Amino acid sequence: MSDRRKRVGSILRAVLDEAIPGGASLAYVFGSGLLYLLLSQIITGMFLVLYYVPSADHAHTTVAYITKEVASGSFIRSIHAYGSSAIVIVLLLHVTQTFLYGSYKGRRKLLWLAGCALFALMLGMSFTGYLLPWDQKAYFATTVGTNILTYVPFVGNSLKTLLRGGTEMGTLTLSRFFVFHVFLIPACIFAFVAIHVFMFRKAGPAGPVQGAPEALKQSTEPFYPKQVLYDVAFAVLIIACLGLLAHYAPVELGPKANPVDTQYVPRPEWYYVPVFQWLKYWESGLAVLGILVIPAFVTLLFVALPFLDRRPERRPWKRPVSVSIYGFVFIGLGAMGAISHRNDLRDPNIAPQLAKQRADVQAFMKKPFEPELAGPSLIAATVALTNPVAGK
C-alpha cells in the first residue's frame, strides 16, 4: 500500500510541479476546458442513454419523454446539446491559440496531428448525435449530410448506403449513428486524448511567443497553484454558461420525422452552416471540385502545417502570410454563415417555411407527452411497470 501511495504521489508531483515557461496564463485554459466539456458530455450522455431507444418507431418518443416527463430531463438534455456547441467554440479557441503561438513547431508535430484527429472526431460526434432525436430537423439535415457522400468518385453511393443501412433513412440508420456516437467515436477520442496528453508531457509547454528560450526557462512557474486556479475558474465559467442556457433557453424538440414532407427546409447546426452555404455554390458540374477537392486540399494544408512551416519563428506578427491565410479562412467561414442567414430571411419562399417550422416546434413543445404514440412495445413496457398484473 505504501509503495502504491508513493507512486500516486510521484505522479501528482510530476503533474502539479510541471514547469510552465513564462509562468501561468489564461491563454492555456482551453485544453483543460475541453477535457471538462468532454467529461460533461460523458455524464449527461450516460443519463440520456438510460432512456433512449435507437429505432425509427421509438427514438423520437423516448427523447420527448426525457424532455417533457423525466425530472430535470430537459435540463440535462440541454446541457448535452449546448455542450456540443461549447466544444466546437472552445476547440476553435484552442486551435487558434496554438496557431498564433506557433505551438505546433519543433518537437510538437505529432502533438498537432493528434489534435487534428481530435478535431475531426469531435465534429463527427456532433454530426452523428444530431440525428438521434429523430425529429424533422434532425432527419432532413442528416439526409442532406449523407447525400454529400454521393460526390465521392466510384464509391460514393456505396458509402451512403453503408452509412444509412440502406437507400433510405430508418432504424438501421439510427442504430449505426447510435453506435458511432456512443461507442466507436468516443473510444477513438479517448485514445487520441491519451496520445495528445502523453505527447504534450513529452514535448512540454511551448510557453509565450516573446522572450529568448533561456530567459523563459529562468522565469518558469509550476502548474500548481496558479494555472490550476485559472483552469478551475474557466471550468466554473463553462458550468455557469451551460447551466444558464439550459435553464432559461432549453433545447426544443420538433415533431417526429416525416420522410414524405416535401416542404420541409433543412438547416444544419450553426457550425455547419458555412459549409452548407459553401455547397450551394457548387451545384453545377464542378460539384466534385468544390465539395471534395478544395475542402480536402485545405484540410491537408491545415494538417501538414508543422511540416510546411519549419521556421523557428513563433511570433504571429513575424508570420504575416500564414496568419493572414488563417484569418482569411475564418472570416470567409463567418461571412458564408452570415450570407446563409441573410438569404433565409430575404427569400420569399424559404422565410415563411422556416417560420412555419419554428411554429411547429413551439406547438409540439406545448403539447403534453402522449405515450400512446410510442408504439405497442413501449406501451406494454409502461403497463408492465405501472401495473404488473395487467402487464402479464
Short mmCIF file of N, CA and C in Angstrom, two decimals, residues 132-301:
data_model
loop_
_atom_site.label_atom_id
_atom_site.label_comp_id
_atom_site.label_asym_id
_atom_site.label_seq_id
_atom_site.Cartn_x
_atom_site.Cartn_y
_atom_site.Cartn_z
N LEU A 132 -30.06 11.66 -33.71
CA LEU A 132 -30.66 10.77 -32.72
C LEU A 132 -32.04 11.21 -32.21
N PRO A 133 -32.35 12.50 -32.07
CA PRO A 133 -33.72 12.85 -31.64
C PRO A 133 -34.80 12.46 -32.65
N TRP A 134 -34.43 12.27 -33.91
CA TRP A 134 -35.36 11.80 -34.95
C TRP A 134 -36.56 12.73 -35.11
N ASP A 135 -36.33 14.03 -35.00
CA ASP A 135 -37.38 14.98 -35.34
C ASP A 135 -37.15 15.48 -36.77
N GLN A 136 -38.00 16.39 -37.22
CA GLN A 136 -37.92 16.85 -38.60
C GLN A 136 -36.55 17.46 -38.91
N LYS A 137 -36.08 18.31 -38.02
CA LYS A 137 -34.81 19.00 -38.24
C LYS A 137 -33.66 18.01 -38.34
N ALA A 138 -33.62 17.05 -37.43
CA ALA A 138 -32.54 16.07 -37.43
C ALA A 138 -32.58 15.19 -38.67
N TYR A 139 -33.77 14.75 -39.04
CA TYR A 139 -33.91 13.83 -40.17
C TYR A 139 -33.45 14.48 -41.47
N PHE A 140 -33.98 15.64 -41.78
CA PHE A 140 -33.70 16.23 -43.09
C PHE A 140 -32.30 16.82 -43.17
N ALA A 141 -31.78 17.35 -42.06
CA ALA A 141 -30.41 17.85 -42.08
C ALA A 141 -29.42 16.71 -42.29
N THR A 142 -29.67 15.56 -41.65
CA THR A 142 -28.79 14.41 -41.84
C THR A 142 -28.94 13.83 -43.24
N THR A 143 -30.13 13.90 -43.80
CA THR A 143 -30.32 13.46 -45.18
C THR A 143 -29.42 14.25 -46.13
N VAL A 144 -29.38 15.57 -45.94
CA VAL A 144 -28.50 16.40 -46.76
C VAL A 144 -27.04 16.04 -46.53
N GLY A 145 -26.67 15.83 -45.26
CA GLY A 145 -25.29 15.50 -44.95
C GLY A 145 -24.83 14.19 -45.56
N THR A 146 -25.67 13.17 -45.49
CA THR A 146 -25.28 11.87 -46.06
C THR A 146 -25.30 11.89 -47.58
N ASN A 147 -26.11 12.76 -48.17
CA ASN A 147 -26.13 12.86 -49.63
C ASN A 147 -24.81 13.38 -50.19
N ILE A 148 -24.04 14.09 -49.37
CA ILE A 148 -22.75 14.62 -49.83
C ILE A 148 -21.82 13.47 -50.21
N LEU A 149 -21.99 12.32 -49.58
CA LEU A 149 -21.11 11.19 -49.88
C LEU A 149 -21.22 10.73 -51.33
N THR A 150 -22.33 11.03 -51.98
CA THR A 150 -22.50 10.59 -53.36
C THR A 150 -21.51 11.25 -54.31
N TYR A 151 -20.88 12.35 -53.88
CA TYR A 151 -19.90 13.03 -54.73
C TYR A 151 -18.53 12.37 -54.68
N VAL A 152 -18.33 11.42 -53.77
CA VAL A 152 -17.06 10.70 -53.73
C VAL A 152 -17.00 9.80 -54.96
N PRO A 153 -15.96 9.92 -55.79
CA PRO A 153 -15.90 9.12 -57.02
C PRO A 153 -15.90 7.61 -56.74
N PHE A 154 -16.61 6.89 -57.56
CA PHE A 154 -16.64 5.43 -57.61
C PHE A 154 -17.38 4.79 -56.43
N VAL A 155 -17.10 5.22 -55.20
CA VAL A 155 -17.65 4.53 -54.03
C VAL A 155 -18.65 5.38 -53.27
N GLY A 156 -19.03 6.55 -53.81
CA GLY A 156 -19.89 7.47 -53.07
C GLY A 156 -21.23 6.88 -52.70
N ASN A 157 -21.93 6.29 -53.67
CA ASN A 157 -23.24 5.71 -53.39
C ASN A 157 -23.15 4.54 -52.43
N SER A 158 -22.08 3.76 -52.54
CA SER A 158 -21.90 2.63 -51.63
C SER A 158 -21.66 3.12 -50.21
N LEU A 159 -20.88 4.20 -50.06
CA LEU A 159 -20.64 4.75 -48.73
C LEU A 159 -21.93 5.28 -48.11
N LYS A 160 -22.74 5.96 -48.91
CA LYS A 160 -24.00 6.48 -48.40
C LYS A 160 -24.92 5.34 -47.97
N THR A 161 -25.01 4.30 -48.78
CA THR A 161 -25.85 3.15 -48.44
C THR A 161 -25.34 2.46 -47.18
N LEU A 162 -24.03 2.35 -47.05
CA LEU A 162 -23.45 1.71 -45.87
C LEU A 162 -23.74 2.52 -44.62
N LEU A 163 -23.60 3.84 -44.70
CA LEU A 163 -23.84 4.68 -43.53
C LEU A 163 -25.31 4.69 -43.14
N ARG A 164 -26.19 4.71 -44.13
CA ARG A 164 -27.62 4.74 -43.84
C ARG A 164 -28.18 3.36 -43.50
N GLY A 165 -27.49 2.31 -43.91
CA GLY A 165 -28.05 0.98 -43.72
C GLY A 165 -29.08 0.64 -44.77
N GLY A 166 -29.02 1.31 -45.91
CA GLY A 166 -29.99 1.11 -46.99
C GLY A 166 -30.08 2.36 -47.83
N THR A 167 -31.00 2.35 -48.77
CA THR A 167 -31.16 3.52 -49.63
C THR A 167 -31.87 4.66 -48.93
N GLU A 168 -32.70 4.35 -47.94
CA GLU A 168 -33.44 5.37 -47.20
C GLU A 168 -33.01 5.37 -45.75
N MET A 169 -33.35 6.44 -45.05
CA MET A 169 -33.01 6.55 -43.63
C MET A 169 -34.10 5.91 -42.79
N GLY A 170 -33.69 5.15 -41.78
CA GLY A 170 -34.66 4.48 -40.93
C GLY A 170 -33.98 3.94 -39.68
N THR A 171 -34.50 2.85 -39.16
CA THR A 171 -33.97 2.28 -37.93
C THR A 171 -32.51 1.87 -38.07
N LEU A 172 -32.14 1.30 -39.21
CA LEU A 172 -30.75 0.90 -39.41
C LEU A 172 -29.82 2.12 -39.41
N THR A 173 -30.30 3.24 -39.93
CA THR A 173 -29.51 4.47 -39.88
C THR A 173 -29.32 4.93 -38.44
N LEU A 174 -30.40 4.93 -37.69
CA LEU A 174 -30.32 5.34 -36.28
C LEU A 174 -29.38 4.44 -35.49
N SER A 175 -29.48 3.13 -35.69
CA SER A 175 -28.64 2.21 -34.94
C SER A 175 -27.17 2.42 -35.28
N ARG A 176 -26.87 2.68 -36.56
CA ARG A 176 -25.49 2.94 -36.95
C ARG A 176 -24.97 4.24 -36.32
N PHE A 177 -25.76 5.30 -36.41
CA PHE A 177 -25.34 6.57 -35.83
C PHE A 177 -25.22 6.46 -34.32
N PHE A 178 -26.09 5.69 -33.69
CA PHE A 178 -26.03 5.49 -32.25
C PHE A 178 -24.73 4.79 -31.85
N VAL A 179 -24.37 3.74 -32.58
CA VAL A 179 -23.13 3.01 -32.29
C VAL A 179 -21.92 3.92 -32.49
N PHE A 180 -21.92 4.69 -33.58
CA PHE A 180 -20.82 5.62 -33.81
C PHE A 180 -20.74 6.66 -32.69
N HIS A 181 -21.89 7.20 -32.30
CA HIS A 181 -21.92 8.31 -31.34
C HIS A 181 -21.61 7.86 -29.92
N VAL A 182 -22.02 6.67 -29.56
CA VAL A 182 -21.90 6.22 -28.17
C VAL A 182 -20.68 5.33 -27.94
N PHE A 183 -20.24 4.60 -28.95
CA PHE A 183 -19.17 3.62 -28.75
C PHE A 183 -17.92 3.92 -29.58
N LEU A 184 -18.03 3.90 -30.90
CA LEU A 184 -16.84 3.92 -31.75
C LEU A 184 -16.09 5.25 -31.67
N ILE A 185 -16.78 6.36 -31.92
CA ILE A 185 -16.09 7.65 -31.91
C ILE A 185 -15.58 8.01 -30.51
N PRO A 186 -16.36 7.81 -29.42
CA PRO A 186 -15.80 8.07 -28.09
C PRO A 186 -14.56 7.24 -27.78
N ALA A 187 -14.54 5.97 -28.22
CA ALA A 187 -13.35 5.15 -27.99
C ALA A 187 -12.13 5.75 -28.69
N CYS A 188 -12.33 6.22 -29.92
CA CYS A 188 -11.23 6.87 -30.64
C CYS A 188 -10.82 8.17 -29.95
N ILE A 189 -11.80 8.92 -29.44
CA ILE A 189 -11.49 10.18 -28.75
C ILE A 189 -10.65 9.90 -27.50
N PHE A 190 -11.04 8.90 -26.71
CA PHE A 190 -10.27 8.57 -25.51
C PHE A 190 -8.83 8.21 -25.88
N ALA A 191 -8.67 7.43 -26.96
CA ALA A 191 -7.33 7.02 -27.37
C ALA A 191 -6.49 8.22 -27.78
N PHE A 192 -7.07 9.11 -28.58
CA PHE A 192 -6.30 10.26 -29.06
C PHE A 192 -6.09 11.30 -27.96
N VAL A 193 -7.01 11.40 -27.00
CA VAL A 193 -6.77 12.29 -25.86
C VAL A 193 -5.56 11.79 -25.07
N ALA A 194 -5.49 10.47 -24.85
CA ALA A 194 -4.35 9.90 -24.15
C ALA A 194 -3.05 10.16 -24.91
N ILE A 195 -3.10 9.97 -26.24
CA ILE A 195 -1.91 10.23 -27.06
C ILE A 195 -1.54 11.71 -27.00
N HIS A 196 -2.54 12.57 -27.09
CA HIS A 196 -2.31 14.02 -27.08
C HIS A 196 -1.67 14.46 -25.76
N VAL A 197 -2.22 13.98 -24.65
CA VAL A 197 -1.68 14.35 -23.33
C VAL A 197 -0.27 13.79 -23.16
N PHE A 198 -0.07 12.54 -23.59
CA PHE A 198 1.27 11.93 -23.48
C PHE A 198 2.30 12.73 -24.26
N MET A 199 1.95 13.10 -25.49
CA MET A 199 2.88 13.87 -26.31
C MET A 199 3.12 15.27 -25.75
N PHE A 200 2.08 15.85 -25.15
CA PHE A 200 2.25 17.15 -24.51
C PHE A 200 3.22 17.05 -23.35
N ARG A 201 3.10 15.97 -22.57
CA ARG A 201 4.00 15.78 -21.44
C ARG A 201 5.44 15.58 -21.92
N LYS A 202 5.60 14.90 -23.05
CA LYS A 202 6.94 14.66 -23.57
C LYS A 202 7.56 15.94 -24.15
N ALA A 203 6.74 16.70 -24.90
CA ALA A 203 7.26 17.91 -25.54
C ALA A 203 7.35 19.08 -24.58
N GLY A 204 6.44 19.13 -23.60
CA GLY A 204 6.41 20.24 -22.66
C GLY A 204 5.68 21.44 -23.22
N PRO A 205 5.28 22.37 -22.35
CA PRO A 205 4.58 23.57 -22.82
C PRO A 205 5.48 24.42 -23.72
N ALA A 206 4.87 25.03 -24.72
CA ALA A 206 5.64 25.86 -25.65
C ALA A 206 6.02 27.20 -25.02
N GLY A 207 5.18 27.70 -24.13
CA GLY A 207 5.46 28.98 -23.50
C GLY A 207 5.03 30.15 -24.36
N PRO A 208 5.20 31.37 -23.86
CA PRO A 208 4.80 32.56 -24.62
C PRO A 208 5.65 32.75 -25.86
N VAL A 209 5.18 33.60 -26.77
CA VAL A 209 5.87 33.79 -28.04
C VAL A 209 7.03 34.76 -27.93
N GLN A 210 7.08 35.56 -26.89
CA GLN A 210 8.14 36.55 -26.75
C GLN A 210 9.17 36.08 -25.74
N GLY A 211 10.38 36.52 -25.94
CA GLY A 211 11.44 36.20 -25.00
C GLY A 211 12.33 35.08 -25.50
N ALA A 212 13.60 35.14 -25.13
CA ALA A 212 14.54 34.10 -25.52
C ALA A 212 14.25 32.82 -24.74
N PRO A 213 14.50 31.65 -25.33
CA PRO A 213 14.23 30.40 -24.63
C PRO A 213 14.95 30.30 -23.29
N GLU A 214 16.21 30.81 -23.23
CA GLU A 214 16.95 30.73 -21.97
C GLU A 214 16.28 31.58 -20.89
N ALA A 215 15.79 32.77 -21.29
CA ALA A 215 15.13 33.64 -20.32
C ALA A 215 13.81 33.04 -19.85
N LEU A 216 13.08 32.39 -20.77
CA LEU A 216 11.81 31.78 -20.39
C LEU A 216 12.02 30.63 -19.41
N LYS A 217 13.10 29.88 -19.60
CA LYS A 217 13.38 28.78 -18.68
C LYS A 217 13.65 29.29 -17.27
N GLN A 218 14.25 30.47 -17.18
CA GLN A 218 14.54 31.04 -15.86
C GLN A 218 13.31 31.63 -15.20
N SER A 219 12.27 31.95 -15.99
CA SER A 219 11.06 32.56 -15.43
C SER A 219 9.90 31.56 -15.40
N THR A 220 10.21 30.30 -15.20
CA THR A 220 9.17 29.28 -15.16
C THR A 220 8.38 29.36 -13.86
N GLU A 221 7.22 28.74 -13.89
CA GLU A 221 6.32 28.70 -12.74
C GLU A 221 5.64 27.33 -12.72
N PRO A 222 5.51 26.69 -11.56
CA PRO A 222 4.86 25.37 -11.53
C PRO A 222 3.38 25.45 -11.90
N PHE A 223 2.89 24.33 -12.40
CA PHE A 223 1.49 24.25 -12.83
C PHE A 223 0.54 24.55 -11.66
N TYR A 224 0.88 24.08 -10.47
CA TYR A 224 0.09 24.35 -9.27
C TYR A 224 0.80 25.42 -8.44
N PRO A 225 0.08 26.43 -7.92
CA PRO A 225 -1.39 26.53 -7.85
C PRO A 225 -2.02 27.46 -8.90
N LYS A 226 -1.23 28.39 -9.47
CA LYS A 226 -1.84 29.47 -10.24
C LYS A 226 -2.56 28.96 -11.49
N GLN A 227 -1.90 28.09 -12.28
CA GLN A 227 -2.54 27.61 -13.50
C GLN A 227 -3.74 26.72 -13.18
N VAL A 228 -3.64 25.97 -12.09
CA VAL A 228 -4.79 25.16 -11.67
C VAL A 228 -5.99 26.05 -11.35
N LEU A 229 -5.74 27.17 -10.67
CA LEU A 229 -6.82 28.10 -10.35
C LEU A 229 -7.42 28.69 -11.63
N TYR A 230 -6.58 29.02 -12.59
CA TYR A 230 -7.09 29.52 -13.88
C TYR A 230 -7.99 28.47 -14.55
N ASP A 231 -7.52 27.23 -14.56
CA ASP A 231 -8.29 26.16 -15.20
C ASP A 231 -9.62 25.92 -14.49
N VAL A 232 -9.59 25.93 -13.17
CA VAL A 232 -10.83 25.73 -12.40
C VAL A 232 -11.79 26.89 -12.64
N ALA A 233 -11.27 28.11 -12.66
CA ALA A 233 -12.13 29.27 -12.91
C ALA A 233 -12.78 29.18 -14.29
N PHE A 234 -12.04 28.73 -15.29
CA PHE A 234 -12.60 28.58 -16.63
C PHE A 234 -13.66 27.48 -16.65
N ALA A 235 -13.41 26.39 -15.93
CA ALA A 235 -14.41 25.32 -15.85
C ALA A 235 -15.69 25.81 -15.17
N VAL A 236 -15.55 26.61 -14.11
CA VAL A 236 -16.73 27.17 -13.44
C VAL A 236 -17.49 28.09 -14.38
N LEU A 237 -16.77 28.88 -15.17
CA LEU A 237 -17.42 29.75 -16.16
C LEU A 237 -18.21 28.93 -17.17
N ILE A 238 -17.64 27.83 -17.63
CA ILE A 238 -18.34 26.95 -18.57
C ILE A 238 -19.59 26.37 -17.92
N ILE A 239 -19.45 25.91 -16.67
CA ILE A 239 -20.61 25.35 -15.95
C ILE A 239 -21.72 26.39 -15.86
N ALA A 240 -21.35 27.61 -15.50
CA ALA A 240 -22.35 28.67 -15.34
C ALA A 240 -23.05 28.97 -16.67
N CYS A 241 -22.28 29.07 -17.74
CA CYS A 241 -22.88 29.39 -19.05
C CYS A 241 -23.81 28.28 -19.51
N LEU A 242 -23.37 27.03 -19.40
CA LEU A 242 -24.21 25.91 -19.82
C LEU A 242 -25.47 25.82 -18.96
N GLY A 243 -25.30 26.02 -17.65
CA GLY A 243 -26.45 25.95 -16.76
C GLY A 243 -27.47 27.04 -17.03
N LEU A 244 -27.01 28.26 -17.25
CA LEU A 244 -27.93 29.37 -17.54
C LEU A 244 -28.66 29.14 -18.86
N LEU A 245 -27.94 28.69 -19.87
CA LEU A 245 -28.58 28.42 -21.16
C LEU A 245 -29.61 27.30 -21.04
N ALA A 246 -29.23 26.24 -20.34
CA ALA A 246 -30.15 25.10 -20.20
C ALA A 246 -31.39 25.47 -19.41
N HIS A 247 -31.24 26.39 -18.45
CA HIS A 247 -32.38 26.77 -17.62
C HIS A 247 -33.30 27.76 -18.32
N TYR A 248 -32.71 28.80 -18.92
CA TYR A 248 -33.52 29.88 -19.49
C TYR A 248 -33.84 29.68 -20.98
N ALA A 249 -33.09 28.85 -21.67
CA ALA A 249 -33.35 28.60 -23.10
C ALA A 249 -33.17 27.12 -23.39
N PRO A 250 -34.01 26.26 -22.80
CA PRO A 250 -33.85 24.82 -23.01
C PRO A 250 -33.97 24.43 -24.48
N VAL A 251 -33.23 23.41 -24.85
CA VAL A 251 -33.26 22.94 -26.24
C VAL A 251 -34.62 22.33 -26.53
N GLU A 252 -35.18 22.71 -27.66
CA GLU A 252 -36.52 22.24 -28.03
C GLU A 252 -36.43 20.97 -28.87
N LEU A 253 -37.57 20.31 -28.98
CA LEU A 253 -37.71 19.12 -29.81
C LEU A 253 -38.87 19.35 -30.76
N GLY A 254 -38.65 19.09 -32.05
CA GLY A 254 -39.70 19.28 -33.04
C GLY A 254 -40.55 18.04 -33.22
N PRO A 255 -41.52 18.12 -34.11
CA PRO A 255 -42.37 16.95 -34.40
C PRO A 255 -41.53 15.80 -34.95
N LYS A 256 -42.08 14.60 -34.84
CA LYS A 256 -41.39 13.41 -35.31
C LYS A 256 -41.11 13.51 -36.80
N ALA A 257 -39.99 12.92 -37.23
CA ALA A 257 -39.59 12.97 -38.63
C ALA A 257 -40.67 12.39 -39.53
N ASN A 258 -40.96 13.13 -40.58
CA ASN A 258 -41.94 12.71 -41.58
C ASN A 258 -41.25 12.70 -42.94
N PRO A 259 -40.75 11.55 -43.39
CA PRO A 259 -39.96 11.49 -44.63
C PRO A 259 -40.71 11.96 -45.87
N VAL A 260 -42.04 11.95 -45.86
CA VAL A 260 -42.80 12.34 -47.05
C VAL A 260 -43.10 13.83 -47.09
N ASP A 261 -42.62 14.57 -46.11
CA ASP A 261 -42.84 16.02 -46.09
C ASP A 261 -41.88 16.68 -47.08
N THR A 262 -42.38 17.05 -48.23
CA THR A 262 -41.55 17.65 -49.28
C THR A 262 -41.36 19.15 -49.10
N GLN A 263 -42.07 19.76 -48.15
CA GLN A 263 -41.99 21.21 -47.96
C GLN A 263 -40.92 21.61 -46.94
N TYR A 264 -40.42 20.64 -46.17
CA TYR A 264 -39.50 20.99 -45.10
C TYR A 264 -38.19 21.52 -45.66
N VAL A 265 -37.69 22.60 -45.05
CA VAL A 265 -36.43 23.23 -45.45
C VAL A 265 -35.37 22.88 -44.41
N PRO A 266 -34.44 22.00 -44.72
CA PRO A 266 -33.45 21.58 -43.72
C PRO A 266 -32.37 22.63 -43.50
N ARG A 267 -31.95 22.76 -42.26
CA ARG A 267 -30.84 23.63 -41.91
C ARG A 267 -29.99 22.91 -40.86
N PRO A 268 -28.65 22.92 -41.02
CA PRO A 268 -27.78 22.23 -40.07
C PRO A 268 -27.55 23.04 -38.81
N GLU A 269 -26.78 22.47 -37.89
CA GLU A 269 -26.37 23.20 -36.69
C GLU A 269 -25.49 24.37 -37.11
N TRP A 270 -25.40 25.39 -36.25
CA TRP A 270 -24.78 26.66 -36.63
C TRP A 270 -23.36 26.50 -37.15
N TYR A 271 -22.57 25.56 -36.59
CA TYR A 271 -21.18 25.45 -37.01
C TYR A 271 -21.03 24.73 -38.35
N TYR A 272 -22.11 24.14 -38.86
CA TYR A 272 -22.07 23.56 -40.20
C TYR A 272 -22.73 24.47 -41.25
N VAL A 273 -23.30 25.59 -40.82
CA VAL A 273 -23.98 26.49 -41.76
C VAL A 273 -23.02 27.05 -42.82
N PRO A 274 -21.79 27.49 -42.47
CA PRO A 274 -20.88 27.95 -43.53
C PRO A 274 -20.59 26.88 -44.58
N VAL A 275 -20.44 25.64 -44.13
CA VAL A 275 -20.22 24.55 -45.08
C VAL A 275 -21.46 24.35 -45.95
N PHE A 276 -22.63 24.44 -45.33
CA PHE A 276 -23.89 24.32 -46.06
C PHE A 276 -24.00 25.39 -47.14
N GLN A 277 -23.61 26.62 -46.81
CA GLN A 277 -23.65 27.70 -47.79
C GLN A 277 -22.61 27.49 -48.89
N TRP A 278 -21.44 27.00 -48.51
CA TRP A 278 -20.40 26.73 -49.50
C TRP A 278 -20.88 25.71 -50.53
N LEU A 279 -21.60 24.69 -50.08
CA LEU A 279 -22.08 23.66 -51.01
C LEU A 279 -23.04 24.23 -52.05
N LYS A 280 -23.75 25.28 -51.70
CA LYS A 280 -24.71 25.87 -52.65
C LYS A 280 -24.02 26.45 -53.88
N TYR A 281 -22.76 26.85 -53.71
CA TYR A 281 -22.04 27.47 -54.83
C TYR A 281 -21.51 26.44 -55.83
N TRP A 282 -21.67 25.16 -55.49
CA TRP A 282 -21.08 24.12 -56.33
C TRP A 282 -22.12 23.08 -56.73
N GLU A 283 -23.27 23.53 -57.12
CA GLU A 283 -24.34 22.61 -57.50
C GLU A 283 -24.32 22.29 -59.00
N SER A 284 -23.35 22.82 -59.72
CA SER A 284 -23.27 22.57 -61.16
C SER A 284 -22.32 21.41 -61.43
N GLY A 285 -21.76 21.38 -62.62
CA GLY A 285 -20.86 20.29 -62.99
C GLY A 285 -19.55 20.30 -62.24
N LEU A 286 -19.23 21.39 -61.54
CA LEU A 286 -17.98 21.48 -60.78
C LEU A 286 -18.18 21.08 -59.32
N ALA A 287 -19.24 20.33 -59.04
CA ALA A 287 -19.55 19.98 -57.66
C ALA A 287 -18.43 19.20 -57.00
N VAL A 288 -17.82 18.27 -57.72
CA VAL A 288 -16.74 17.47 -57.15
C VAL A 288 -15.57 18.36 -56.73
N LEU A 289 -15.28 19.38 -57.54
CA LEU A 289 -14.19 20.30 -57.22
C LEU A 289 -14.47 21.06 -55.93
N GLY A 290 -15.67 21.60 -55.80
CA GLY A 290 -15.99 22.42 -54.63
C GLY A 290 -16.31 21.63 -53.39
N ILE A 291 -16.87 20.43 -53.56
CA ILE A 291 -17.32 19.66 -52.40
C ILE A 291 -16.24 18.72 -51.88
N LEU A 292 -15.36 18.25 -52.76
CA LEU A 292 -14.34 17.29 -52.34
C LEU A 292 -12.92 17.84 -52.48
N VAL A 293 -12.57 18.30 -53.68
CA VAL A 293 -11.17 18.63 -53.96
C VAL A 293 -10.68 19.81 -53.13
N ILE A 294 -11.40 20.93 -53.18
CA ILE A 294 -10.95 22.13 -52.45
C ILE A 294 -10.96 21.90 -50.93
N PRO A 295 -12.05 21.37 -50.33
CA PRO A 295 -12.01 21.11 -48.88
C PRO A 295 -10.90 20.13 -48.49
N ALA A 296 -10.68 19.09 -49.31
CA ALA A 296 -9.62 18.14 -48.99
C ALA A 296 -8.24 18.80 -49.05
N PHE A 297 -8.05 19.69 -50.01
CA PHE A 297 -6.77 20.39 -50.14
C PHE A 297 -6.53 21.31 -48.96
N VAL A 298 -7.56 22.07 -48.56
CA VAL A 298 -7.43 22.97 -47.41
C VAL A 298 -7.17 22.18 -46.13
N THR A 299 -7.88 21.07 -45.97
CA THR A 299 -7.67 20.22 -44.79
C THR A 299 -6.26 19.66 -44.75
N LEU A 300 -5.76 19.23 -45.90
CA LEU A 300 -4.39 18.70 -45.97
C LEU A 300 -3.37 19.76 -45.60
N LEU A 301 -3.56 20.99 -46.08
CA LEU A 301 -2.65 22.07 -45.71
C LEU A 301 -2.68 22.33 -44.21
#
